[in-house]
């Protein structure tokens, strides 16, 4: 996971519309070093920029390459070089005149170029270089009329720095080939262009130009031209962030251009981070003894940007502003997820009611070990994911799935490891399963989030009780096969299993009001005492009784709440 962090020097806050907007200097941690950056917060994005005057460090506009030719030209006068005999007429190579047409304005800049693959011909380029050759990945040929040529924005000699956000700076030749093959139909290439002024030289008083005498020297030239970009990238350019491939539908699927809102920018060493479904937290990925840091985790949970401010108060102000903007985007996300899933919901008529990021306590670890967890509440279930699903089918494979009817909310003690010392922002859920009781401890970031989550879970449990209304399970009572039914309105009924077409016999039917005591052995036995002449009913459920015990609790809690009493 690429980790970046940033610290604030001076952050004047502003307000625009209903969402917070801020701008100021912070520090970002890249490769274990802090770097000062300018941070701008808008309604739906956080933009990190290098400070002015850092162009030399970034290798922008400072590339000084060797002379394009070293002797008498081998090409025809004014032709811009000769084409080797093995180069077809429909191919742009280092020996044609086309590479010399790179616009001066972009000859030394990194660029983002979108290429639409063709059914026949693919991207329409050949590449050379790779880590094993101590060279960057270079475009060695561009086939005329194919995809890359049609962009009119790629040139022979361009170094390919990344493909759809996947860094190729340290890639081998084979790794680069595979990255280009897997990139999907729409491919976003980050490239570094050669210096136009260094690609040709005049001989004497004429206008004759010459090409390199050998292909190997051409490769070395292109390597020198690309080296400043490969070796001297700005700290901002090294910040990793999630970039799902074009074939992965984004939320809502409304955009016809999956690359139109890429989560990165190549212009002037900026990194634009969309805030939608980011997780904003503190003290999770990196210890923060001075309480000056905040963290932004990507929706795919693969990347983290850590920002550090000059003091605790400034850090809290930035955290509050970013967290507020992320929260304001949640209704849009929920609407997009509902649209993406359609009428069937996640698991059949289960509409998403709420979702968001929480910190989840890692089982068996130290008190301060937490991890991001995407928690989703539907009409019937509590679902836990380790990242934001992109594809529709990914919604059907949560890490954990618990029925709300068998889940109850448990408030924990003082929140150890909570972002704000002395403030209890944690809560736990307990679910009865066939394997016993499963517990999850969560931590919210602010008290408003804690209130919203606890209220949503309790209401979800009660709504699920009314929606499902009845559950039935097989059991054994006094060596007789029976069926226990628990109804939201009518209470309990125990009937015999019908045999040979006979009607089932009712052993007992009792409302909740008559239940005096219930207990279980945690293995397979459920004990119900209705205070009648039959005494305690000992029911063998043939499996762990905890789901039934929790369901009884949910029905009772929902009924009490409906009556206006406190559960």
Coordinates of C-alpha atoms in Angstrom, one line a residue:
X1 CA 0.0 0.0 0.0
X2 CA 1.5 3.3 -1.0
X3 CA 1.3 5.6 2.0
X4 CA 1.5 9.4 1.7
X5 CA 1.2 11.9 4.5
X6 CA 0.9 15.7 4.7
X7 CA 1.4 18.4 7.4
X8 CA -0.2 21.8 7.5
X9 CA 1.7 25.0 7.7
X10 CA -1.0 27.6 7.3
X11 CA -4.5 26.7 6.5
X12 CA -6.9 29.6 6.1
X13 CA -10.3 28.2 6.0
X14 CA -13.1 29.4 3.7
X15 CA -16.7 28.4 3.2
X16 CA -18.5 28.0 0.0
X17 CA -22.0 26.7 -0.4
X18 CA -23.0 24.2 2.2
X19 CA -19.7 22.4 2.3
X20 CA -16.3 23.3 3.8
X21 CA -13.6 24.7 1.6
X22 CA -10.0 25.2 2.8
X23 CA -6.6 25.9 1.4
X24 CA -3.2 25.8 3.1
X25 CA 0.2 24.3 3.3
X26 CA 0.5 20.8 4.7
X27 CA 3.1 18.1 4.8
X28 CA 2.8 14.8 2.9
X29 CA 4.7 11.6 3.8
X30 CA 6.2 10.0 0.8
X31 CA 8.8 7.2 1.1
X32 CA 9.1 7.9 4.8
X33 CA 9.9 11.6 4.3
X34 CA 7.7 14.6 4.9
X35 CA 7.2 17.1 2.0
X36 CA 5.5 20.4 2.1
X37 CA 2.5 20.7 -0.3
X38 CA -0.3 23.1 -1.0
X39 CA -3.7 21.5 -0.2
X40 CA -7.0 22.7 -1.6
X41 CA -10.3 21.3 -0.4
X42 CA -13.3 21.6 -2.6
X43 CA -16.8 20.1 -2.2
X44 CA -15.8 16.8 -3.7
X45 CA -12.1 16.6 -4.1
X46 CA -8.8 17.3 -2.3
X47 CA -6.0 18.6 -4.5
X48 CA -2.3 18.3 -3.5
X49 CA 0.1 20.5 -5.4
X50 CA 3.9 21.0 -5.2
X51 CA 5.0 24.5 -4.1
X52 CA 5.9 27.0 -6.8
X53 CA 9.6 27.0 -7.7
X54 CA 10.0 23.3 -7.5
X55 CA 10.2 22.7 -11.2
X56 CA 13.9 22.0 -11.2
X57 CA 13.5 19.3 -8.5
X58 CA 10.6 17.8 -10.4
X59 CA 12.5 17.6 -13.6
X60 CA 10.1 19.8 -15.5
X61 CA 11.6 22.0 -18.2
X62 CA 15.1 21.2 -17.1
X63 CA 16.0 18.1 -19.1
X64 CA 19.4 18.6 -20.9
X65 CA 19.9 15.9 -23.3
X66 CA 22.9 15.0 -25.6
X67 CA 23.0 16.2 -29.2
X68 CA 20.7 14.4 -31.5
X69 CA 23.5 13.7 -34.0
X70 CA 27.1 13.1 -33.6
X71 CA 28.4 13.2 -37.2
X72 CA 27.4 13.5 -40.8
X73 CA 23.8 12.8 -41.6
X74 CA 22.8 9.6 -43.2
X75 CA 19.5 10.9 -44.3
X76 CA 18.5 13.1 -47.2
X77 CA 18.9 16.8 -46.8
X78 CA 15.9 18.2 -45.0
X79 CA 14.3 14.9 -44.7
X80 CA 14.7 14.6 -41.0
X81 CA 16.4 11.3 -41.1
X82 CA 16.4 8.1 -43.1
X83 CA 13.9 5.3 -42.6
X84 CA 15.6 1.9 -42.0
X85 CA 14.9 -0.8 -44.5
X86 CA 12.9 -3.0 -42.1
X87 CA 10.6 -0.2 -41.1
X88 CA 7.3 -0.3 -43.0
X89 CA 5.9 2.9 -44.5
X90 CA 2.9 2.8 -42.2
X91 CA 5.0 3.0 -39.0
X92 CA 6.3 6.0 -37.1
X93 CA 9.8 5.2 -35.7
X94 CA 12.8 7.1 -34.4
X95 CA 14.0 7.3 -38.0
X96 CA 11.0 9.1 -39.4
X97 CA 10.4 12.8 -39.3
X98 CA 7.1 12.5 -37.3
X99 CA 8.8 12.5 -33.8
X100 CA 10.3 15.9 -34.6
X101 CA 6.8 17.4 -34.7
X102 CA 6.3 17.2 -30.9
X103 CA 4.9 20.6 -29.9
X104 CA 7.4 22.7 -28.1
X105 CA 5.0 23.4 -25.3
X106 CA 4.7 19.8 -24.3
X107 CA 8.1 18.5 -25.3
X108 CA 9.3 18.4 -21.6
X109 CA 6.1 17.8 -19.8
X110 CA 4.3 14.8 -18.4
X111 CA 1.0 14.2 -20.1
X112 CA -2.1 12.1 -19.7
X113 CA -3.3 10.6 -23.0
X114 CA -6.5 8.5 -23.4
X115 CA -6.3 5.8 -26.0
X116 CA -9.3 3.8 -27.2
X117 CA -8.1 0.3 -28.2
X118 CA -9.2 -1.1 -31.5
X119 CA -10.6 -4.6 -32.1
X120 CA -7.8 -5.1 -34.6
X121 CA -4.4 -3.6 -33.8
X122 CA -5.0 -2.9 -30.1
X123 CA -3.1 0.3 -29.0
X124 CA -1.1 0.3 -32.2
X125 CA 2.3 0.8 -30.6
X126 CA 5.6 -1.1 -30.0
X127 CA 7.6 -0.6 -26.8
X128 CA 11.2 -1.1 -25.8
X129 CA 13.2 -0.8 -22.6
X130 CA 12.4 -2.1 -19.2
X131 CA 14.1 -2.4 -15.8
X132 CA 16.3 -5.3 -17.0
X133 CA 17.7 -3.0 -19.7
X134 CA 18.2 -0.1 -17.2
X135 CA 15.8 1.9 -19.4
X136 CA 12.3 3.3 -19.0
X137 CA 9.5 1.9 -21.0
X138 CA 9.7 3.8 -24.3
X139 CA 7.4 4.0 -27.4
X140 CA 9.6 2.7 -30.2
X141 CA 6.9 2.5 -33.0
X142 CA 3.5 4.1 -33.6
X143 CA 1.5 2.4 -36.4
X144 CA -0.2 4.9 -38.6
X145 CA -4.0 4.9 -38.5
X146 CA -4.2 2.8 -35.4
X147 CA -5.4 3.8 -31.9
X148 CA -2.2 5.6 -30.6
X149 CA -1.7 7.4 -33.9
X150 CA -5.3 8.7 -33.9
X151 CA -4.8 10.5 -30.6
X152 CA -2.3 12.8 -32.3
X153 CA -0.8 13.1 -28.8
X154 CA 1.7 10.3 -28.6
X155 CA 5.2 10.4 -30.1
X156 CA 8.0 7.9 -30.6
X157 CA 10.4 8.3 -27.8
X158 CA 7.7 9.0 -25.2
X159 CA 8.4 7.2 -21.9
X160 CA 5.3 5.5 -20.5
X161 CA 5.3 6.3 -16.8
X162 CA 2.0 4.6 -15.9
X163 CA -1.0 2.7 -17.4
X164 CA -4.4 3.5 -15.8
X165 CA -2.5 4.7 -12.7
X166 CA -0.3 1.5 -12.4
X167 CA 3.3 2.7 -12.1
X168 CA 5.7 1.4 -14.8
X169 CA 8.8 3.3 -13.7
X170 CA 10.3 0.1 -12.3
X171 CA 8.6 -2.3 -14.6
X172 CA 10.3 -5.0 -16.7
X173 CA 9.5 -5.2 -20.4
X174 CA 7.2 -8.2 -19.9
X175 CA 5.4 -6.5 -17.0
X176 CA 4.8 -3.4 -19.2
X177 CA 3.5 -5.6 -22.0
X178 CA 1.1 -7.3 -19.6
X179 CA -0.1 -4.0 -18.1
X180 CA -0.9 -2.7 -21.6
X181 CA -2.7 -5.9 -22.5
X182 CA -4.9 -5.9 -19.3
X183 CA -5.7 -2.2 -19.5
X184 CA -9.1 -2.6 -21.0
X185 CA -10.7 -0.8 -24.0
X186 CA -10.0 2.7 -22.7
X187 CA -6.4 3.2 -21.6
X188 CA -5.0 6.3 -19.8
X189 CA -1.3 6.6 -20.4
X190 CA 0.9 8.9 -18.4
X191 CA 3.9 9.7 -20.7
X192 CA 6.9 12.0 -20.6
X193 CA 7.8 13.6 -23.9
X194 CA 11.3 14.2 -25.3
X195 CA 12.8 17.7 -25.7
X196 CA 12.1 18.9 -29.2
X197 CA 15.0 21.4 -29.2
X198 CA 17.5 18.5 -28.6
X199 CA 16.1 16.1 -31.2
X200 CA 17.8 17.9 -34.2
X201 CA 20.9 19.9 -34.9
X202 CA 22.0 22.1 -37.8
X203 CA 25.1 21.3 -39.8
X204 CA 27.1 24.3 -41.0
X205 CA 25.0 27.0 -42.7
X206 CA 22.4 24.7 -44.1
X207 CA 19.2 23.3 -42.8
X208 CA 20.2 19.7 -43.0
X209 CA 19.3 17.4 -40.2
X210 CA 20.6 14.0 -39.4
X211 CA 19.3 11.0 -37.5
X212 CA 21.2 8.8 -35.1
X213 CA 23.6 6.4 -36.9
X214 CA 22.3 3.5 -34.9
X215 CA 19.2 2.3 -33.2
X216 CA 21.1 1.7 -29.9
X217 CA 22.2 5.3 -29.7
X218 CA 18.6 6.3 -30.3
X219 CA 17.5 4.2 -27.3
X220 CA 20.2 5.9 -25.2
X221 CA 19.0 9.3 -26.3
X222 CA 15.4 8.5 -25.4
X223 CA 16.5 7.1 -22.0
X224 CA 18.4 10.4 -21.2
X225 CA 15.3 12.4 -22.3
X226 CA 13.0 10.4 -20.1
X227 CA 15.3 10.0 -17.1
X228 CA 14.4 13.4 -15.4
X229 CA 10.8 12.3 -15.3
X230 CA 11.5 8.7 -14.1
X231 CA 14.1 9.7 -11.5
X232 CA 13.0 13.1 -10.3
X233 CA 9.3 12.8 -9.9
X234 CA 7.8 15.3 -7.4
X235 CA 6.6 13.9 -4.1
X236 CA 3.0 14.5 -5.2
X237 CA 3.6 12.5 -8.4
X238 CA 4.6 9.5 -6.2
X239 CA 1.5 9.4 -4.2
X240 CA -0.5 6.3 -5.1
X241 CA -4.2 6.3 -5.3
X242 CA -6.9 3.9 -6.5
X243 CA -7.6 3.9 -10.2
X244 CA -10.1 1.1 -11.1
X245 CA -9.7 -0.2 -14.7
X246 CA -12.1 1.2 -17.3
X247 CA -14.0 -2.1 -17.6
X248 CA -15.0 -1.9 -13.9
X249 CA -18.2 0.1 -13.8
X250 CA -18.2 3.0 -11.5
X251 CA -21.0 3.7 -9.1
X252 CA -24.2 4.6 -10.9
X253 CA -22.8 3.8 -14.3
X254 CA -24.1 7.1 -15.6
X255 CA -20.9 8.3 -17.2
X256 CA -20.2 7.2 -20.7
X257 CA -16.5 8.1 -20.1
X258 CA -15.1 6.1 -17.2
X259 CA -11.8 8.1 -17.5
X260 CA -13.4 11.5 -17.4
X261 CA -13.2 11.7 -13.7
X262 CA -9.9 9.9 -13.0
X263 CA -8.6 10.2 -9.5
X264 CA -5.3 11.8 -10.5
X265 CA -4.0 14.7 -12.5
X266 CA -0.7 15.0 -14.4
X267 CA -0.8 18.8 -14.8
X268 CA 1.9 20.7 -13.0
X269 CA 2.4 17.9 -10.4
X270 CA -1.0 17.9 -8.8
X271 CA -2.8 15.0 -7.3
X272 CA -6.6 15.4 -7.3
X273 CA -8.3 12.9 -4.9
X274 CA -12.0 12.5 -5.3
X275 CA -13.6 12.4 -1.8
X276 CA -16.5 10.2 -2.7
X277 CA -16.4 7.1 -0.5
X278 CA -13.0 7.9 1.0
X279 CA -12.4 7.0 4.6
X280 CA -11.2 9.9 6.7
X281 CA -9.7 9.0 10.0
X282 CA -6.9 9.6 12.4
X283 CA -4.1 7.5 14.0
X284 CA -4.8 4.3 12.1
X285 CA -2.0 3.7 9.6
X286 CA 0.7 5.7 11.4
X287 CA 1.2 6.5 15.1
X288 CA 0.4 10.1 15.9
X289 CA 1.7 11.0 19.4
X290 CA 1.4 14.7 18.7
X291 CA -2.2 14.5 17.4
X292 CA -1.2 16.4 14.3
X293 CA -2.1 14.0 11.5
X294 CA -5.2 12.8 9.5
X295 CA -5.5 10.0 7.1
X296 CA -7.5 9.6 3.9
X297 CA -8.0 6.0 2.8
X298 CA -9.0 5.2 -0.8
X299 CA -12.3 3.4 -1.5
X300 CA -10.5 0.3 -2.6
X301 CA -8.5 0.3 0.7
X302 CA -5.2 0.0 -1.2
X303 CA -3.8 3.5 -0.7
X304 CA -3.6 6.0 2.2
X305 CA -2.7 9.7 2.2
X306 CA -1.6 10.9 5.6
X307 CA -1.6 14.7 6.2
X308 CA 0.2 16.4 9.1
X309 CA -0.4 19.9 10.3
X310 CA 1.5 22.4 12.3
X311 CA -0.5 21.7 15.5
X312 CA -3.4 19.7 16.9
X313 CA -6.0 22.4 16.4
X314 CA -5.2 22.8 12.7
X315 CA -5.3 19.1 12.2
X316 CA -8.7 18.9 13.8
X317 CA -10.0 21.7 11.6
X318 CA -8.8 20.0 8.5
X319 CA -10.1 16.7 9.6
X320 CA -13.6 18.2 10.4
X321 CA -13.7 20.0 7.0
X322 CA -12.7 16.9 4.9
X323 CA -14.9 14.5 6.9
X324 CA -17.9 16.9 6.5
X325 CA -17.5 17.0 2.8
X326 CA -17.2 13.2 2.5
X327 CA -20.3 12.8 4.7
X328 CA -22.2 15.2 2.5
X329 CA -21.5 13.0 -0.5
X330 CA -23.0 9.8 1.1
X331 CA -26.6 10.4 0.0
X332 CA -25.4 10.5 -3.6
X333 CA -23.4 7.3 -3.1
X334 CA -26.4 5.4 -1.6
X335 CA -28.6 6.5 -4.5
X336 CA -26.0 5.4 -7.0
X337 CA -25.6 2.0 -5.3
X338 CA -29.4 1.5 -5.3
X339 CA -29.4 2.3 -9.0
X340 CA -26.5 0.0 -9.7
X341 CA -28.1 -2.9 -7.8
X342 CA -31.6 -2.5 -9.3
X343 CA -34.8 -3.8 -7.8
X344 CA -33.2 -7.0 -6.4
X345 CA -31.0 -5.2 -4.0
X346 CA -28.0 -6.9 -2.6
X347 CA -29.7 -10.2 -1.8
X348 CA -33.2 -10.1 -3.1
X349 CA -35.4 -7.2 -2.2
X350 CA -32.9 -5.9 0.3
X351 CA -32.6 -2.2 -0.3
X352 CA -29.5 -0.4 1.0
X353 CA -30.5 1.8 3.9
X354 CA -27.2 3.1 5.1
X355 CA -23.5 2.6 4.4
X356 CA -20.2 4.1 5.4
X357 CA -16.7 3.5 6.8
X358 CA -16.0 2.6 10.4
X359 CA -12.8 1.5 12.2
X360 CA -13.1 -2.1 13.2
X361 CA -11.0 -3.6 16.0
X362 CA -8.7 -6.3 14.7
X363 CA -9.4 -9.5 16.7
X364 CA -6.6 -10.7 18.9
X365 CA -4.5 -7.7 18.4
X366 CA -3.4 -4.9 20.7
X367 CA -5.9 -2.4 22.0
X368 CA -5.0 0.2 19.4
X369 CA -5.0 -2.1 16.3
X370 CA -7.9 -1.0 14.0
X371 CA -8.6 -1.5 10.3
X372 CA -11.1 0.2 7.9
X373 CA -14.4 -1.6 7.4
X374 CA -17.1 -0.6 5.0
X375 CA -20.4 -1.4 6.8
X376 CA -23.7 -1.6 4.9
X377 CA -27.2 -1.9 6.4
X378 CA -30.0 -3.3 4.2
X379 CA -33.6 -4.0 5.1
X380 CA -32.5 -7.4 6.6
X381 CA -28.8 -7.6 6.9
X382 CA -25.6 -6.0 8.3
X383 CA -22.8 -6.5 5.8
X384 CA -19.1 -5.9 6.2
X385 CA -16.7 -5.3 3.3
X386 CA -13.0 -4.6 3.3
X387 CA -13.3 -2.2 0.4
X388 CA -15.9 -0.4 -1.7
X389 CA -17.3 -2.9 -4.3
X390 CA -17.0 -1.6 -7.9
X391 CA -18.8 -4.4 -9.8
X392 CA -22.4 -5.4 -9.1
X393 CA -21.4 -9.0 -8.4
X394 CA -18.9 -7.8 -5.7
X395 CA -21.8 -6.6 -3.6
X396 CA -22.9 -10.3 -3.2
X397 CA -19.6 -11.3 -1.6
X398 CA -19.2 -9.4 1.7
X399 CA -16.5 -10.5 4.2
X400 CA -19.3 -10.9 6.8
X401 CA -23.1 -11.1 6.5
X402 CA -25.3 -11.0 9.5
X403 CA -29.1 -11.0 9.7
X404 CA -30.3 -8.0 11.6
X405 CA -32.9 -10.1 13.2
X406 CA -30.2 -12.1 15.0
X407 CA -28.1 -9.1 15.8
X408 CA -28.1 -6.7 18.8
X409 CA -26.3 -3.5 19.5
X410 CA -23.9 -3.4 22.5
X411 CA -22.3 -0.3 23.8
X412 CA -18.7 -0.7 24.9
X413 CA -16.9 1.0 27.7
X414 CA -14.7 4.1 27.3
X415 CA -13.3 4.1 23.8
X416 CA -9.7 3.0 24.0
X417 CA -7.9 4.3 21.0
X418 CA -10.7 6.6 20.0
X419 CA -9.6 9.7 18.0
X420 CA -10.6 12.0 20.8
X421 CA -9.2 11.1 24.2
X422 CA -11.9 10.6 26.8
X423 CA -14.7 10.4 24.3
X424 CA -16.5 7.0 23.8
X425 CA -17.0 6.7 20.1
X426 CA -17.1 2.9 19.9
X427 CA -19.9 0.4 19.9
X428 CA -20.2 -3.4 19.4
X429 CA -22.5 -5.7 17.6
X430 CA -23.2 -9.3 18.7
X431 CA -24.9 -11.8 16.4
X432 CA -26.1 -15.2 17.2
X433 CA -24.8 -17.7 14.6
X434 CA -24.7 -21.5 14.4
X435 CA -21.0 -21.2 15.4
X436 CA -21.9 -19.2 18.5
X437 CA -21.8 -15.5 19.2
X438 CA -19.8 -13.3 16.8
X439 CA -18.8 -9.9 18.1
X440 CA -17.5 -6.9 16.2
X441 CA -16.2 -3.7 17.8
X442 CA -16.4 -0.6 15.7
X443 CA -15.3 3.0 16.2
X444 CA -16.9 6.1 14.7
X445 CA -15.0 9.3 14.0
X446 CA -17.3 11.8 15.4
X447 CA -20.2 11.7 17.9
X448 CA -22.8 12.4 15.2
X449 CA -21.6 9.4 13.3
X450 CA -21.8 7.2 16.4
X451 CA -25.4 8.4 17.1
X452 CA -26.4 7.7 13.5
X453 CA -24.9 4.3 13.3
X454 CA -26.3 3.1 16.7
X455 CA -29.8 4.4 15.8
X456 CA -29.7 2.9 12.4
X457 CA -28.7 -0.5 13.7
X458 CA -31.4 -0.6 16.4
X459 CA -34.0 0.6 14.0
X460 CA -32.8 -1.9 11.4
X461 CA -33.2 -4.7 13.9
X462 CA -36.7 -3.6 14.8
X463 CA -37.8 -3.1 11.1
X464 CA -36.4 -6.5 10.2
X465 CA -38.5 -8.1 13.0
X466 CA -41.6 -6.5 11.6
X467 CA -40.6 -7.4 8.0
X468 CA -39.8 -11.0 8.6
X469 CA -42.5 -11.5 11.4
X470 CA -42.0 -15.2 11.8
X471 CA -39.3 -17.9 12.0
X472 CA -39.6 -21.6 12.3
X473 CA -37.0 -24.2 13.3
X474 CA -37.0 -28.0 13.8
X475 CA -36.4 -29.3 17.3
X476 CA -36.9 -32.4 19.5
X477 CA -39.1 -32.3 22.6
X478 CA -39.4 -35.4 24.8
X479 CA -38.0 -37.6 22.1
X480 CA -40.6 -36.3 19.6
X481 CA -39.8 -34.4 16.4
X482 CA -41.4 -31.0 16.7
X483 CA -41.4 -27.6 15.1
X484 CA -40.9 -24.4 17.1
X485 CA -42.5 -21.2 15.6
X486 CA -41.8 -17.7 16.9
X487 CA -44.1 -15.0 15.6
X488 CA -43.6 -11.3 16.0
X489 CA -47.2 -10.8 17.0
X490 CA -48.5 -14.1 18.3
X491 CA -45.5 -15.4 20.3
X492 CA -44.5 -19.0 20.6
X493 CA -46.0 -22.2 19.3
X494 CA -44.7 -25.8 19.5
X495 CA -46.2 -28.4 17.2
X496 CA -45.5 -32.0 16.4
X497 CA -44.2 -32.8 12.9
X498 CA -47.1 -34.2 10.9
X499 CA -46.8 -37.9 10.0
X500 CA -48.5 -39.9 7.2
X501 CA -50.8 -37.0 6.2
X502 CA -52.0 -36.3 9.8
X503 CA -52.4 -32.7 11.0
X504 CA -49.7 -31.4 13.3
X505 CA -50.6 -31.4 17.0
X506 CA -50.1 -28.2 19.0
X507 CA -48.2 -28.9 22.2
X508 CA -48.2 -25.3 23.5
X509 CA -49.1 -21.9 22.2
X510 CA -48.2 -18.9 24.3
X511 CA -47.8 -15.1 23.9
X512 CA -44.6 -13.3 24.9
X513 CA -46.3 -12.0 28.1
X514 CA -46.3 -15.5 29.6
X515 CA -42.6 -16.2 29.1
X516 CA -41.1 -16.2 32.5
X517 CA -37.5 -17.3 31.7
X518 CA -35.4 -18.4 28.7
X519 CA -31.9 -19.8 28.7
X520 CA -29.6 -22.0 26.6
X521 CA -26.5 -24.2 27.1
X522 CA -24.7 -22.6 24.1
X523 CA -24.4 -25.9 22.4
X524 CA -27.9 -27.2 21.3
X525 CA -30.4 -26.9 24.1
X526 CA -33.0 -24.1 24.5
X527 CA -35.0 -23.7 27.7
X528 CA -38.3 -21.9 27.8
X529 CA -40.4 -21.5 30.9
X530 CA -44.0 -20.2 30.5
X531 CA -45.0 -20.8 34.1
X532 CA -47.6 -23.5 33.3
X533 CA -48.1 -27.0 34.6
X534 CA -45.7 -28.4 32.1
X535 CA -42.9 -26.4 33.7
X536 CA -39.8 -25.8 31.6
X537 CA -39.7 -26.8 28.0
X538 CA -36.3 -28.3 27.1
X539 CA -35.9 -28.2 23.3
X540 CA -33.1 -29.8 21.4
X541 CA -32.4 -27.6 18.4
X542 CA -29.7 -29.9 16.9
X543 CA -27.4 -26.9 16.5
X544 CA -26.3 -23.8 18.4
X545 CA -29.3 -22.1 20.0
X546 CA -27.8 -18.6 19.8
X547 CA -29.6 -17.5 16.6
X548 CA -33.0 -18.3 18.1
X549 CA -32.1 -16.7 21.4
X550 CA -31.1 -13.5 19.6
X551 CA -34.2 -13.5 17.4
X552 CA -36.5 -13.8 20.5
X553 CA -34.7 -10.8 21.9
X554 CA -35.2 -8.8 18.7
X555 CA -38.9 -9.6 18.6
X556 CA -39.3 -8.5 22.2
X557 CA -37.2 -5.4 21.8
X558 CA -39.2 -4.3 18.7
X559 CA -42.5 -4.9 20.5
X560 CA -41.4 -2.9 23.5
X561 CA -40.2 -0.1 21.3
X562 CA -43.5 0.0 19.4
X563 CA -45.3 0.3 22.7
X564 CA -43.2 3.4 23.5
X565 CA -41.2 1.8 26.2
X566 CA -37.5 1.7 26.5
X567 CA -36.0 -1.6 25.5

